[in-house]
Short mmCIF file of C-alpha atoms and ligand atoms in Angstrom, two decimals:
data_model
loop_
_atom_site.label_atom_id
_atom_site.label_comp_id
_atom_site.label_asym_id
_atom_site.label_seq_id
_atom_site.Cartn_x
_atom_site.Cartn_y
_atom_site.Cartn_z
CA MET S 528 -1.73 25.69 -1.19
CA SER S 529 -0.14 22.69 0.43
CA LYS S 530 -0.08 19.41 -1.42
CA LYS S 531 -2.45 16.57 -0.66
CA ILE S 532 -0.94 13.68 1.25
CA ILE S 533 -0.71 10.11 0.05
CA PHE S 534 0.44 7.01 1.86
CA SER S 535 1.18 3.53 0.66
CA GLY S 536 3.05 0.49 1.89
CA MET S 537 4.40 -2.85 0.77
CA ARG S 538 5.38 -5.88 2.78
CA PRO S 539 9.08 -6.85 2.63
CA THR S 540 8.65 -10.34 1.18
CA GLY S 541 11.70 -10.59 -1.09
CA SER S 542 13.13 -8.79 -4.07
CA LEU S 543 10.76 -7.01 -6.41
CA HIS S 544 9.82 -8.68 -9.67
CA ILE S 545 8.20 -7.07 -12.65
CA GLY S 546 4.80 -8.20 -11.39
CA HIS S 547 5.12 -5.59 -8.60
CA LEU S 548 6.42 -2.99 -10.94
CA SER S 549 3.13 -1.38 -11.86
CA VAL S 550 2.43 -0.60 -8.19
CA VAL S 551 5.80 1.08 -7.61
CA GLN S 552 5.55 2.95 -10.94
CA ASN S 553 2.14 4.16 -9.77
CA TRP S 554 3.82 5.44 -6.58
CA ALA S 555 6.58 7.17 -8.52
CA ALA S 556 4.07 8.80 -10.86
CA ARG S 557 2.49 10.66 -7.93
CA GLN S 558 5.66 12.20 -6.51
CA ASP S 559 5.30 15.65 -8.00
CA GLU S 560 1.62 16.10 -7.36
CA TYR S 561 1.38 14.84 -3.78
CA GLU S 562 3.28 14.81 -0.54
CA CYS S 563 4.12 11.09 -0.37
CA TYR S 564 4.83 8.68 2.46
CA TYR S 565 5.92 5.19 1.41
CA ALA S 566 6.57 2.55 4.06
CA VAL S 567 8.07 -0.90 4.21
CA VAL S 568 5.37 -2.47 6.36
CA ASP S 569 7.41 -4.96 8.35
CA TRP S 570 4.78 -5.48 11.06
CA HIS S 571 2.34 -6.55 8.37
CA ALA S 572 4.85 -9.13 7.16
CA LEU S 573 4.74 -10.68 10.63
CA THR S 574 0.97 -11.18 10.56
CA THR S 575 1.33 -14.16 8.25
CA GLY S 576 5.05 -14.86 8.69
CA PHE S 577 5.56 -14.68 12.42
CA GLU S 578 7.16 -18.14 12.56
CA ASP S 579 9.12 -17.93 9.33
CA LYS S 580 12.21 -16.16 10.75
CA ILE S 581 11.99 -13.59 7.96
CA PRO S 582 15.20 -11.51 7.78
CA LEU S 583 13.11 -8.33 8.04
CA ARG S 584 15.96 -5.85 8.34
CA GLU S 585 17.76 -7.13 5.28
CA LEU S 586 14.55 -7.31 3.30
CA ALA S 587 13.57 -3.77 4.29
CA ARG S 588 16.89 -2.51 2.98
CA SER S 589 16.65 -4.46 -0.26
CA ILE S 590 13.07 -3.46 -1.03
CA THR S 591 14.01 0.19 -0.41
CA LEU S 592 16.86 -0.21 -2.88
CA ASP S 593 14.39 -1.69 -5.36
CA TRP S 594 12.04 1.29 -4.95
CA LEU S 595 14.88 3.77 -5.42
CA SER S 596 15.99 1.88 -8.52
CA VAL S 597 12.54 2.16 -10.04
CA GLY S 598 12.62 5.91 -9.43
CA LEU S 599 11.20 6.89 -6.07
CA ASP S 600 12.98 10.13 -5.27
CA PRO S 601 13.77 10.67 -1.59
CA GLU S 602 13.83 14.42 -2.21
CA LYS S 603 10.15 14.19 -3.05
CA CYS S 604 8.86 11.41 -0.81
CA SER S 605 9.47 10.07 2.67
CA ILE S 606 10.54 6.44 2.55
CA PHE S 607 10.72 4.60 5.86
CA VAL S 608 10.16 1.39 7.80
CA GLN S 609 6.80 1.07 9.58
CA SER S 610 8.19 -0.35 12.82
CA ALA S 611 10.41 2.73 13.23
CA VAL S 612 7.35 4.93 13.64
CA LYS S 613 5.61 3.77 16.81
CA GLU S 614 2.67 6.12 16.24
CA HIS S 615 1.21 3.56 13.82
CA ALA S 616 0.95 1.12 16.75
CA GLU S 617 -0.62 3.64 19.10
CA LEU S 618 -3.20 4.64 16.53
CA HIS S 619 -3.96 0.98 15.85
CA LEU S 620 -4.53 0.46 19.57
CA LEU S 621 -6.85 3.46 19.87
CA PHE S 622 -8.82 2.42 16.78
CA SER S 623 -9.15 -1.11 18.16
CA MET S 624 -11.32 0.25 20.99
CA PHE S 625 -14.20 1.14 18.70
CA THR S 626 -13.79 -1.18 15.73
CA PRO S 627 -16.43 -3.93 15.78
CA LEU S 628 -15.08 -7.43 15.35
CA SER S 629 -17.75 -8.07 12.74
CA TRP S 630 -16.21 -5.42 10.46
CA LEU S 631 -12.89 -7.23 10.55
CA GLU S 632 -14.42 -10.66 10.10
CA ARG S 633 -16.25 -9.62 6.97
CA VAL S 634 -13.25 -8.14 5.12
CA PRO S 635 -13.15 -10.47 2.09
CA THR S 636 -9.39 -11.01 2.15
CA TYR S 637 -9.63 -12.25 5.75
CA LYS S 638 -11.84 -15.28 5.15
CA ASP S 639 -10.20 -16.07 1.80
CA GLN S 640 -6.68 -16.08 3.18
CA LEU S 641 -7.67 -17.94 6.32
CA GLN S 642 -9.08 -20.72 4.14
CA GLN S 643 -6.32 -20.61 1.56
CA LEU S 644 -3.50 -20.74 4.11
CA GLY S 645 -5.49 -23.20 6.24
CA ARG S 646 -5.40 -25.60 3.29
CA ASP S 647 -1.62 -25.21 3.26
CA GLY S 648 -1.60 -26.33 6.91
CA LYS S 649 -1.16 -22.87 8.43
CA ASP S 650 -3.33 -21.82 11.36
CA LEU S 651 -3.90 -18.10 11.07
CA ARG S 652 -6.56 -17.60 13.68
CA MET S 653 -4.38 -14.93 15.28
CA TYR S 654 -5.26 -11.59 16.77
CA GLY S 655 -2.72 -9.79 14.57
CA PHE S 656 -3.96 -11.36 11.36
CA LEU S 657 -7.57 -10.44 12.09
CA GLY S 658 -6.41 -6.89 12.83
CA TYR S 659 -4.33 -6.59 9.64
CA PRO S 660 -6.72 -4.15 7.92
CA LEU S 661 -6.99 -2.04 11.07
CA LEU S 662 -3.20 -1.69 11.25
CA GLN S 663 -3.30 -0.74 7.58
CA ALA S 664 -5.95 1.90 8.36
CA ALA S 665 -3.69 3.26 11.12
CA ASP S 666 -0.77 3.42 8.64
CA ILE S 667 -2.80 5.55 6.29
CA LEU S 668 -4.57 7.73 8.82
CA ALA S 669 -1.41 8.44 10.84
CA TYR S 670 -0.63 10.89 8.02
CA ARG S 671 -4.25 11.90 7.46
CA ALA S 672 -3.62 10.77 3.88
CA GLU S 673 -6.34 11.59 1.39
CA ALA S 674 -5.33 9.02 -1.19
CA VAL S 675 -3.63 5.62 -1.33
CA PRO S 676 -1.98 4.33 -4.52
CA VAL S 677 -2.48 0.55 -4.48
CA GLY S 678 -3.24 -2.47 -6.63
CA GLU S 679 -6.84 -3.47 -7.18
CA ASP S 680 -6.57 -6.30 -4.62
CA GLN S 681 -6.35 -3.69 -1.85
CA LEU S 682 -9.71 -2.02 -2.48
CA PRO S 683 -11.55 -3.80 0.37
CA HIS S 684 -8.85 -2.61 2.79
CA ILE S 685 -9.18 0.99 1.65
CA GLU S 686 -12.96 0.79 2.02
CA PHE S 687 -12.45 -0.56 5.53
CA CYS S 688 -10.11 2.34 6.30
CA ARG S 689 -12.79 4.80 5.21
CA GLU S 690 -15.26 3.20 7.61
CA VAL S 691 -12.81 3.48 10.49
CA ALA S 692 -12.20 7.17 9.70
CA ARG S 693 -15.93 7.80 9.55
CA ARG S 694 -16.55 6.09 12.87
CA PHE S 695 -13.77 8.03 14.58
CA ASN S 696 -15.09 11.32 13.22
CA HIS S 697 -18.58 10.43 14.35
CA LEU S 698 -17.45 9.54 17.87
CA TYR S 699 -14.84 12.21 18.55
CA GLY S 700 -15.26 14.94 15.98
CA PRO S 701 -13.90 15.45 12.47
CA LEU S 702 -10.20 14.67 12.32
CA PHE S 703 -9.57 12.15 9.56
CA PRO S 704 -10.20 12.34 5.81
CA GLU S 705 -11.78 9.32 4.12
CA PRO S 706 -8.96 8.27 1.79
CA GLN S 707 -9.50 7.35 -1.86
CA ALA S 708 -7.71 4.48 -3.59
CA LEU S 709 -5.60 5.45 -6.60
CA VAL S 710 -5.49 2.28 -8.68
CA GLY S 711 -2.87 2.18 -11.46
CA LYS S 712 -3.83 1.57 -15.06
CA THR S 713 -1.56 -1.38 -15.76
CA PRO S 714 -3.17 -4.80 -15.37
CA LEU S 715 -1.54 -7.52 -13.30
CA LEU S 716 0.92 -9.66 -15.24
CA PRO S 717 0.99 -13.45 -14.92
CA GLY S 718 4.18 -15.45 -14.36
CA VAL S 719 5.99 -16.84 -17.42
CA ASP S 720 4.15 -20.16 -16.94
CA GLY S 721 0.75 -18.45 -16.81
CA ARG S 722 0.23 -18.89 -13.04
CA LYS S 723 0.36 -15.98 -10.58
CA MET S 724 3.80 -14.37 -10.74
CA SER S 725 5.73 -15.32 -7.63
CA LYS S 726 9.37 -15.77 -6.77
CA SER S 727 8.58 -19.11 -5.15
CA TYR S 728 7.13 -20.50 -8.40
CA ASN S 729 10.31 -19.54 -10.23
CA ASN S 730 8.19 -17.91 -12.92
CA SER S 731 9.06 -14.27 -12.31
CA ILE S 732 11.48 -11.76 -13.79
CA ALA S 733 13.36 -9.82 -11.12
CA ILE S 734 13.67 -6.10 -11.71
CA THR S 735 17.41 -6.61 -11.34
CA ALA S 736 17.48 -9.29 -14.08
CA SER S 737 20.35 -9.05 -16.58
CA PRO S 738 19.62 -9.06 -20.34
CA ALA S 739 20.51 -12.78 -20.43
CA GLU S 740 18.15 -13.57 -17.55
CA ILE S 741 15.35 -11.57 -19.16
CA ALA S 742 15.88 -13.47 -22.43
CA ALA S 743 15.91 -16.84 -20.64
CA GLN S 744 12.66 -16.16 -18.74
CA THR S 745 10.99 -14.73 -21.84
CA ARG S 746 11.81 -17.92 -23.76
CA GLN S 747 9.93 -19.86 -21.05
CA MET S 748 6.73 -17.91 -21.60
CA VAL S 749 3.78 -20.11 -22.46
CA THR S 750 2.47 -19.40 -25.97
CA ASP S 751 -0.48 -20.61 -28.01
CA PRO S 752 -0.32 -24.45 -27.89
CA ALA S 753 -2.12 -24.64 -31.24
CA ARG S 754 0.89 -23.07 -32.94
CA VAL S 755 3.17 -25.92 -33.84
CA ARG S 756 4.99 -24.49 -36.82
CA LYS S 757 5.98 -20.88 -36.98
CA ASP S 758 3.67 -20.08 -39.86
CA ASP S 759 0.60 -21.57 -38.13
CA PRO S 760 -1.91 -18.82 -37.29
CA GLY S 761 -1.64 -17.78 -33.63
CA HIS S 762 -4.14 -16.75 -30.95
CA PRO S 763 -2.60 -13.89 -28.97
CA GLU S 764 -5.41 -13.94 -26.40
CA VAL S 765 -4.05 -17.20 -24.93
CA CYS S 766 -0.38 -16.21 -25.07
CA VAL S 767 1.55 -15.03 -22.00
CA ALA S 768 4.13 -13.21 -24.15
CA HIS S 769 1.32 -11.22 -25.73
CA LYS S 770 0.11 -10.03 -22.30
CA PHE S 771 3.60 -8.67 -21.69
CA HIS S 772 3.80 -7.12 -25.16
CA LYS S 773 0.61 -5.21 -24.43
CA ILE S 774 2.47 -3.39 -21.68
CA TYR S 775 6.05 -3.38 -22.92
CA SER S 776 5.40 -2.91 -26.66
CA ALA S 777 2.20 -0.87 -26.47
CA ASP S 778 3.16 1.18 -29.54
CA ARG S 779 3.54 -1.94 -31.72
CA ILE S 780 0.71 -4.03 -30.34
CA THR S 781 -1.59 -3.83 -33.38
CA GLU S 782 1.12 -5.05 -35.79
CA LEU S 783 2.33 -7.73 -33.39
CA GLU S 784 -1.17 -9.08 -33.04
CA ALA S 785 -1.85 -9.06 -36.77
CA ASP S 786 1.49 -10.75 -37.53
CA CYS S 787 0.75 -13.47 -34.98
CA ARG S 788 -2.75 -14.14 -36.26
CA ALA S 789 -1.52 -14.32 -39.82
CA GLY S 790 1.35 -16.63 -38.90
CA ARG S 791 3.83 -14.12 -40.26
CA VAL S 792 6.09 -14.06 -37.19
CA GLY S 793 7.22 -17.09 -35.19
CA CYS S 794 7.16 -17.20 -31.37
CA ALA S 795 10.95 -17.18 -31.05
CA VAL S 796 11.29 -13.92 -32.95
CA CYS S 797 8.32 -12.39 -31.15
CA LYS S 798 9.87 -13.27 -27.78
CA LYS S 799 13.23 -11.79 -28.76
CA GLU S 800 11.52 -8.51 -29.45
CA LEU S 801 9.74 -8.75 -26.11
CA ALA S 802 12.96 -9.45 -24.18
CA ALA S 803 14.53 -6.37 -25.77
CA ALA S 804 11.49 -4.26 -24.84
CA ILE S 805 11.58 -5.45 -21.20
CA ASP S 806 15.28 -4.73 -21.06
CA ARG S 807 14.71 -1.17 -22.27
CA VAL S 808 12.54 -0.62 -19.18
CA LEU S 809 14.83 -2.40 -16.71
CA ALA S 810 18.20 -1.05 -17.93
CA PRO S 811 17.79 2.41 -16.36
CA TYR S 812 16.71 0.74 -13.11
CA ARG S 813 19.96 -1.24 -13.05
CA GLU S 814 21.89 1.97 -13.57
CA ARG S 815 20.13 3.85 -10.79
CA ARG S 816 20.55 0.88 -8.52
CA ALA S 817 24.34 1.03 -8.94
CA TYR S 818 24.22 4.57 -7.54
CA TRP S 819 22.00 3.78 -4.55
CA GLU S 820 23.85 0.59 -3.70
CA GLU S 821 27.01 2.46 -2.78
CA GLY S 822 27.98 2.97 0.86
CA ASP S 823 25.18 3.80 3.26
CA ARG S 824 22.93 5.70 0.84
CA VAL S 825 19.91 3.49 1.51
CA GLU S 826 20.33 3.82 5.28
CA ARG S 827 20.45 7.60 4.92
CA VAL S 828 17.28 7.64 2.86
CA LEU S 829 15.48 5.57 5.50
CA ALA S 830 16.78 7.69 8.37
CA ALA S 831 15.65 10.94 6.75
CA GLY S 832 12.29 9.47 5.71
CA GLN S 833 11.68 8.12 9.18
CA GLU S 834 12.34 11.51 10.73
CA LYS S 835 9.80 13.23 8.50
CA ALA S 836 7.25 10.45 8.98
CA ARG S 837 7.65 10.58 12.76
CA ALA S 838 7.09 14.31 12.91
CA ALA S 839 3.92 14.07 10.81
CA ALA S 840 2.52 11.05 12.66
CA ALA S 841 3.33 12.57 16.06
CA GLU S 842 1.25 15.60 15.13
CA THR S 843 -1.72 13.39 14.17
CA LEU S 844 -1.42 11.47 17.43
CA ARG S 845 -1.42 14.67 19.47
CA ALA S 846 -4.67 15.67 17.81
CA THR S 847 -6.11 12.16 18.18
CA ARG S 848 -5.37 11.94 21.90
CA ALA S 849 -6.85 15.36 22.44
CA ALA S 850 -10.03 14.44 20.57
CA ILE S 851 -10.46 11.31 22.68
CA GLY S 852 -9.66 13.13 25.91
CA LEU S 853 -6.34 11.48 26.71
N1 LIG C 1209 -1.87 -4.65 2.59
C1 LIG C 1209 -0.94 -4.07 1.66
C2 LIG C 1209 -0.50 -5.15 0.67
O1 LIG C 1209 -0.55 -6.32 0.98
C3 LIG C 1209 0.27 -3.50 2.36
C4 LIG C 1209 -0.08 -2.32 3.21
C5 LIG C 1209 0.03 -2.24 4.56
C6 LIG C 1209 -0.57 -1.07 2.75
N2 LIG C 1209 -0.33 -1.01 4.99
C7 LIG C 1209 -0.72 -0.27 3.92
C8 LIG C 1209 -0.90 -0.56 1.49
C9 LIG C 1209 -1.22 1.03 3.84
C10 LIG C 1209 -1.40 0.74 1.42
C11 LIG C 1209 -1.55 1.53 2.58
O2 LIG C 1209 -0.06 -4.81 -0.41
#
């Protein structure tokens, strides 16, 4: 029996930090079970960044290197750049013919972001931005993917994709599956200062961080303000370091929590242990990165992935055109 297909994508917005890690680990975890297509969605980056002169080519290469470092295996999955597979654009165009505007206008992320970015002085009343979820649906359905590993924030987009598939099938006959979201188990991590983790807030830990950089960022983590002296009892529920420990020191979490509450371990010692635990996860990524960084290995991965993606998407488009009567 042939494997089920999954598709997922990420915008090339800069180097990966450990806040993105759970998504890419979720991708890597599916490699053996599914036939995987993973794309750097550079067109999507333009929907909000069209005037930012984003160095898209460089960023596509560097995010691919990040994915390979985390463990995506190009023998098992096709890794490619969205804009290299024009079928996504054709499918988006065809879908646009029968997608009601009202469906796009009511996607929750649309109104939220319009308002949010509007407050920052950015006018996003653009055709491409409104169509963002439809392009995303075309990405997924170009491979007739049955599942999409994503973060929780993407659930409205996956639901929208299912509606588009359903409408196509209703109009032209059954061709597309209604894909399921595969949400990872790991919760989203905050930045070291407790805000959303983002490179621009300078509160993130890059996946390429050295042991010294990991230690420095860990020291910045906001802890329980009520703990003045190291033997004061702590409240792990308000501590950023504790949120990280839950993921990076899962096997020791009960003791760590008890020691904190009892005031048996000070924050400095607790953070040292955390920095070491984070480094144990990132060290193998640094090693793998050294391999992939050499010569034109990344370019070769993208070229091979693009070829496989094109063949699969071209097949879907042949069937789509035929169903519509083109
Ligand atoms: N919207 C996704 C995000 O912001 C990126 C994306 C584009 C995507 N196309 C996709 C994710 C298709 C999954 C499947 O993270």
